[in-house]
Amino acid sequence: MTDPLAQVIELLQPRTVFAKGISGAGAWGVRYSEFGQPGFCAVLEGSCRLAVDGEAPVTLEQGDFVLLPATPAFTMSGFEPVTPRRVDPRTTPAPTEEVRHGRQDGPADVRLLGGYFVFGSPDAALLVSLLPAMVHISGVERLSTLVRLVGEEASQHNAGRDLVLARLVEILLIEALRASRTKGSPPGFLRGLADARVSGAIRQMHGDPQRSWTVAELAGKAGLSRSAFFDRFTRTVGLRPMEYLLAWRMALAKNLLGGKEIALDEVARRVGYGSASTFSTAFSRHVGQSPGRYARGDRAE
């Protein structure tokens, strides 16, 4: 059976991991400006406060895990009133040792392992837009274990390090996203996968992107009337069914064009277009440049 979550993670191409220990004691707070790359942290012991722009503030406890797929600005602090110290992660040198906030001596009130990675996919922005802005999970020991493994591997320079880190981050992402896949999630890809009817249609689109799908056919696969399916899919995923199908096809096309040399008509066939010219028109309208130009690496920002 097609696994859309695994396919999206594979297309995102997570790589280049940085991880560090973080601790805080007493009155402390730090305000990070928007970073844009995916960030994560796990609370090893103690507790602290996290306020991510656009999200309700949360208290992080031991065993909690947080994933920010596009890391907006956020503030992390203890529970005493304090003016947070400002940090720009894009210009601040990466620390080589554990970062200590607040009181420098004595035991820490909280210890975390945090870090970031990058998505290698040229369509990362589109794929990330389908994910929640913040994933906060409590009590899943597997995630804390994975973060520890990432931290240990990132701090070493063993043979095969980059490959091991890439696989660990893929697993970390899958574990985090499937743990947050509930009907209470905001509209998006994960909420769609949590809906039994909508997820069936998503699997069909991911499993057979070559097929000339119609809303009526997808509604039949979901066991709903056309209008009920259209409304439910749009409300759950945040995109109309054909918009989602187009976005998935274009993500696949970008991946094919950016990899090994494949004839344009073959790319068109694999993503559901009857001719290279029809595909080229759709691709140019969606991406802003022709498939040939994109394949040569002359890509628009």
Short mmCIF file of C-alpha atoms in Angstrom, two decimals, residues 51-288:
data_model
loop_
_atom_site.label_atom_id
_atom_site.label_comp_id
_atom_site.label_asym_id
_atom_site.label_seq_id
_atom_site.Cartn_x
_atom_site.Cartn_y
_atom_site.Cartn_z
CA ALA A 51 6.34 30.78 22.86
CA VAL A 52 6.39 30.35 19.06
CA ASP A 53 5.09 33.24 16.96
CA GLY A 54 1.58 32.47 15.76
CA GLU A 55 1.09 29.64 18.29
CA ALA A 56 -0.20 29.53 21.87
CA PRO A 57 2.63 29.44 24.48
CA VAL A 58 3.30 26.00 25.94
CA THR A 59 5.13 24.56 28.93
CA LEU A 60 7.68 21.93 27.94
CA GLU A 61 8.22 19.07 30.40
CA GLN A 62 10.68 16.20 30.57
CA GLY A 63 10.02 13.82 27.67
CA ASP A 64 8.42 16.46 25.44
CA PHE A 65 9.44 16.83 21.79
CA VAL A 66 8.95 19.87 19.53
CA LEU A 67 9.36 20.09 15.76
CA LEU A 68 9.17 23.41 13.88
CA PRO A 69 9.17 22.53 10.15
CA ALA A 70 10.01 26.12 9.14
CA THR A 71 11.19 27.62 12.51
CA PRO A 72 9.52 31.01 12.86
CA ALA A 73 10.66 33.44 15.57
CA PHE A 74 10.23 32.06 19.09
CA THR A 75 11.09 32.72 22.73
CA MET A 76 12.30 30.07 25.16
CA SER A 77 12.57 30.91 28.85
CA GLY A 78 12.28 29.91 32.46
CA PHE A 79 9.23 30.89 34.50
CA GLU A 80 10.59 34.06 36.14
CA PRO A 81 9.94 37.47 34.48
CA VAL A 82 12.89 38.45 32.32
CA THR A 83 13.76 40.47 29.20
CA PRO A 84 14.93 37.80 26.74
CA ARG A 85 18.33 38.00 25.11
CA ARG A 86 18.01 38.28 21.32
CA VAL A 87 19.77 35.82 19.04
CA ASP A 88 19.84 35.67 15.23
CA PRO A 89 20.65 32.02 14.35
CA ARG A 90 21.57 33.01 10.79
CA THR A 91 24.50 35.15 11.93
CA THR A 92 25.44 33.76 15.36
CA PRO A 93 28.31 31.21 15.16
CA ALA A 94 27.20 27.67 15.97
CA PRO A 95 28.31 26.74 19.51
CA THR A 96 30.66 23.81 19.99
CA GLU A 97 29.64 23.06 23.59
CA GLU A 98 26.42 23.04 25.62
CA VAL A 99 24.73 26.44 25.76
CA ARG A 100 23.86 27.62 29.29
CA HIS A 101 21.26 30.37 29.80
CA GLY A 102 20.70 32.29 33.04
CA ARG A 103 22.58 31.39 36.21
CA GLN A 104 25.88 29.79 35.20
CA ASP A 105 26.62 27.84 38.40
CA GLY A 106 24.67 25.17 40.22
CA PRO A 107 22.17 22.65 38.82
CA ALA A 108 20.10 23.46 35.74
CA ASP A 109 16.32 23.88 35.94
CA VAL A 110 15.99 22.42 32.45
CA ARG A 111 18.19 20.49 30.03
CA LEU A 112 17.34 20.05 26.37
CA LEU A 113 18.89 18.74 23.20
CA GLY A 114 18.06 20.97 20.26
CA GLY A 115 19.15 21.37 16.68
CA TYR A 116 18.21 21.93 13.09
CA PHE A 117 18.59 20.41 9.63
CA VAL A 118 17.77 21.46 6.08
CA PHE A 119 15.49 20.10 3.39
CA GLY A 120 17.26 19.47 0.10
CA SER A 121 14.07 19.38 -1.97
CA PRO A 122 13.52 22.26 -4.41
CA ASP A 123 9.83 21.97 -3.50
CA ALA A 124 10.41 22.09 0.27
CA ALA A 125 8.33 25.26 0.78
CA LEU A 126 5.27 23.67 -0.82
CA LEU A 127 5.64 20.41 1.10
CA VAL A 128 6.32 22.18 4.41
CA SER A 129 3.21 24.32 3.90
CA LEU A 130 1.16 21.10 4.18
CA LEU A 131 2.60 20.40 7.67
CA PRO A 132 1.66 22.00 11.02
CA ALA A 133 3.67 25.09 11.99
CA MET A 134 4.52 23.41 15.31
CA VAL A 135 4.43 19.79 16.39
CA HIS A 136 4.44 19.31 20.19
CA ILE A 137 4.36 15.75 21.47
CA SER A 138 4.50 14.52 25.04
CA GLY A 139 5.42 11.14 26.45
CA VAL A 140 6.79 9.39 23.34
CA GLU A 141 10.10 7.94 24.53
CA ARG A 142 11.08 6.85 21.01
CA LEU A 143 11.39 10.51 19.97
CA SER A 144 13.68 11.38 22.89
CA THR A 145 15.81 8.35 22.08
CA LEU A 146 16.06 9.37 18.42
CA VAL A 147 17.06 12.93 19.36
CA ARG A 148 19.80 11.55 21.62
CA LEU A 149 21.08 9.36 18.77
CA VAL A 150 21.06 12.38 16.44
CA GLY A 151 23.02 14.39 19.00
CA GLU A 152 25.59 11.65 19.53
CA GLU A 153 26.11 11.09 15.81
CA ALA A 154 26.27 14.82 15.02
CA SER A 155 29.00 15.34 17.61
CA GLN A 156 31.23 12.67 16.08
CA HIS A 157 33.05 12.46 12.76
CA ASN A 158 32.78 8.74 12.14
CA ALA A 159 32.78 7.13 8.72
CA GLY A 160 29.30 7.22 7.19
CA ARG A 161 28.21 10.04 9.52
CA ASP A 162 26.19 11.98 6.93
CA LEU A 163 24.29 8.91 5.77
CA VAL A 164 23.50 7.84 9.34
CA LEU A 165 22.29 11.34 10.21
CA ALA A 166 20.11 11.52 7.10
CA ARG A 167 18.43 8.22 7.99
CA LEU A 168 18.01 9.18 11.66
CA VAL A 169 16.37 12.47 10.71
CA GLU A 170 14.04 10.73 8.27
CA ILE A 171 12.95 8.37 11.06
CA LEU A 172 12.65 11.27 13.51
CA LEU A 173 10.39 13.18 11.12
CA ILE A 174 8.17 10.18 10.43
CA GLU A 175 7.82 9.36 14.14
CA ALA A 176 7.02 12.98 15.02
CA LEU A 177 4.52 13.54 12.22
CA ARG A 178 2.64 10.29 12.62
CA ALA A 179 2.44 10.86 16.40
CA SER A 180 0.78 14.23 15.72
CA ARG A 181 -1.61 12.87 13.08
CA THR A 182 -5.01 13.48 14.69
CA LYS A 183 -8.35 14.86 13.60
CA GLY A 184 -7.71 17.80 15.91
CA SER A 185 -4.71 18.92 13.82
CA PRO A 186 -5.00 22.15 11.81
CA PRO A 187 -6.02 21.75 8.14
CA GLY A 188 -3.22 20.16 6.15
CA PHE A 189 -1.60 16.96 4.99
CA LEU A 190 -1.49 15.28 8.43
CA ARG A 191 -5.11 16.01 9.19
CA GLY A 192 -5.99 14.55 5.81
CA LEU A 193 -4.14 11.35 6.67
CA ALA A 194 -6.06 11.16 9.97
CA ASP A 195 -9.40 11.21 8.14
CA ALA A 196 -10.30 7.70 6.95
CA ARG A 197 -12.20 8.93 3.88
CA VAL A 198 -9.79 11.68 2.81
CA SER A 199 -6.68 9.56 3.43
CA GLY A 200 -7.99 6.96 1.00
CA ALA A 201 -8.13 9.58 -1.76
CA ILE A 202 -4.66 10.89 -0.88
CA ARG A 203 -3.25 7.36 -1.13
CA GLN A 204 -4.86 6.94 -4.54
CA MET A 205 -3.32 10.17 -5.83
CA HIS A 206 0.10 9.32 -4.43
CA GLY A 207 -0.05 5.72 -5.60
CA ASP A 208 -1.09 6.45 -9.18
CA PRO A 209 -0.21 10.03 -10.18
CA GLN A 210 -0.24 8.98 -13.87
CA ARG A 211 -3.97 8.41 -13.82
CA SER A 212 -6.32 11.10 -15.15
CA TRP A 213 -8.16 11.50 -11.86
CA THR A 214 -11.45 13.33 -11.55
CA VAL A 215 -13.12 14.55 -8.38
CA ALA A 216 -15.94 12.06 -9.00
CA GLU A 217 -13.50 9.13 -9.22
CA LEU A 218 -11.70 10.17 -6.03
CA ALA A 219 -15.03 10.63 -4.29
CA GLY A 220 -15.92 7.08 -5.25
CA LYS A 221 -12.65 5.80 -3.75
CA ALA A 222 -13.50 7.70 -0.56
CA GLY A 223 -17.04 6.32 -0.47
CA LEU A 224 -18.64 9.78 -0.61
CA SER A 225 -20.75 11.79 -3.02
CA ARG A 226 -18.84 14.21 -5.21
CA SER A 227 -19.97 17.31 -3.32
CA ALA A 228 -19.49 15.78 0.14
CA PHE A 229 -15.99 14.61 -0.80
CA PHE A 230 -15.01 17.97 -2.30
CA ASP A 231 -16.14 19.85 0.82
CA ARG A 232 -14.56 17.37 3.23
CA PHE A 233 -11.22 17.22 1.40
CA THR A 234 -10.97 21.00 1.08
CA ARG A 235 -11.90 21.59 4.72
CA THR A 236 -9.51 18.90 5.98
CA VAL A 237 -6.45 19.43 3.78
CA GLY A 238 -6.80 23.15 3.07
CA LEU A 239 -6.58 22.61 -0.70
CA ARG A 240 -9.16 21.50 -3.23
CA PRO A 241 -8.61 17.90 -4.46
CA MET A 242 -7.32 18.91 -7.89
CA GLU A 243 -5.07 21.58 -6.34
CA TYR A 244 -3.52 18.94 -4.10
CA LEU A 245 -3.09 16.54 -7.05
CA LEU A 246 -1.40 19.28 -9.10
CA ALA A 247 0.94 20.16 -6.22
CA TRP A 248 1.92 16.51 -5.77
CA ARG A 249 2.48 15.99 -9.49
CA MET A 250 4.66 19.10 -9.73
CA ALA A 251 6.70 18.00 -6.69
CA LEU A 252 7.31 14.66 -8.40
CA ALA A 253 8.15 16.38 -11.68
CA LYS A 254 10.72 18.64 -10.01
CA ASN A 255 12.33 15.62 -8.42
CA LEU A 256 12.51 13.80 -11.76
CA LEU A 257 13.86 16.84 -13.62
CA GLY A 258 16.48 17.50 -10.97
CA GLY A 259 17.81 13.94 -10.98
CA LYS A 260 18.99 11.63 -13.70
CA GLU A 261 18.34 12.55 -17.31
CA ILE A 262 14.83 11.53 -18.34
CA ALA A 263 13.13 12.54 -21.58
CA LEU A 264 10.52 15.25 -21.14
CA ASP A 265 7.73 13.12 -22.56
CA GLU A 266 8.58 10.39 -20.03
CA VAL A 267 8.44 12.89 -17.15
CA ALA A 268 5.09 14.08 -18.49
CA ARG A 269 3.77 10.51 -18.65
CA ARG A 270 4.89 9.69 -15.09
CA VAL A 271 3.01 12.63 -13.63
CA GLY A 272 -0.22 12.21 -15.55
CA TYR A 273 0.08 14.31 -18.71
CA GLY A 274 -0.65 12.99 -22.16
CA SER A 275 2.01 15.02 -23.95
CA ALA A 276 5.21 16.93 -23.26
CA SER A 277 3.62 20.17 -24.49
CA THR A 278 0.64 19.90 -22.12
CA PHE A 279 2.99 19.12 -19.23
CA SER A 280 5.32 21.99 -20.15
CA THR A 281 2.42 24.46 -20.10
CA ALA A 282 1.22 23.24 -16.69
CA PHE A 283 4.75 23.17 -15.25
CA SER A 284 5.60 26.65 -16.51
CA ARG A 285 2.38 28.07 -15.07
CA HIS A 286 2.95 26.38 -11.69
CA VAL A 287 6.72 26.88 -11.32
CA GLY A 288 7.27 30.06 -13.30
#
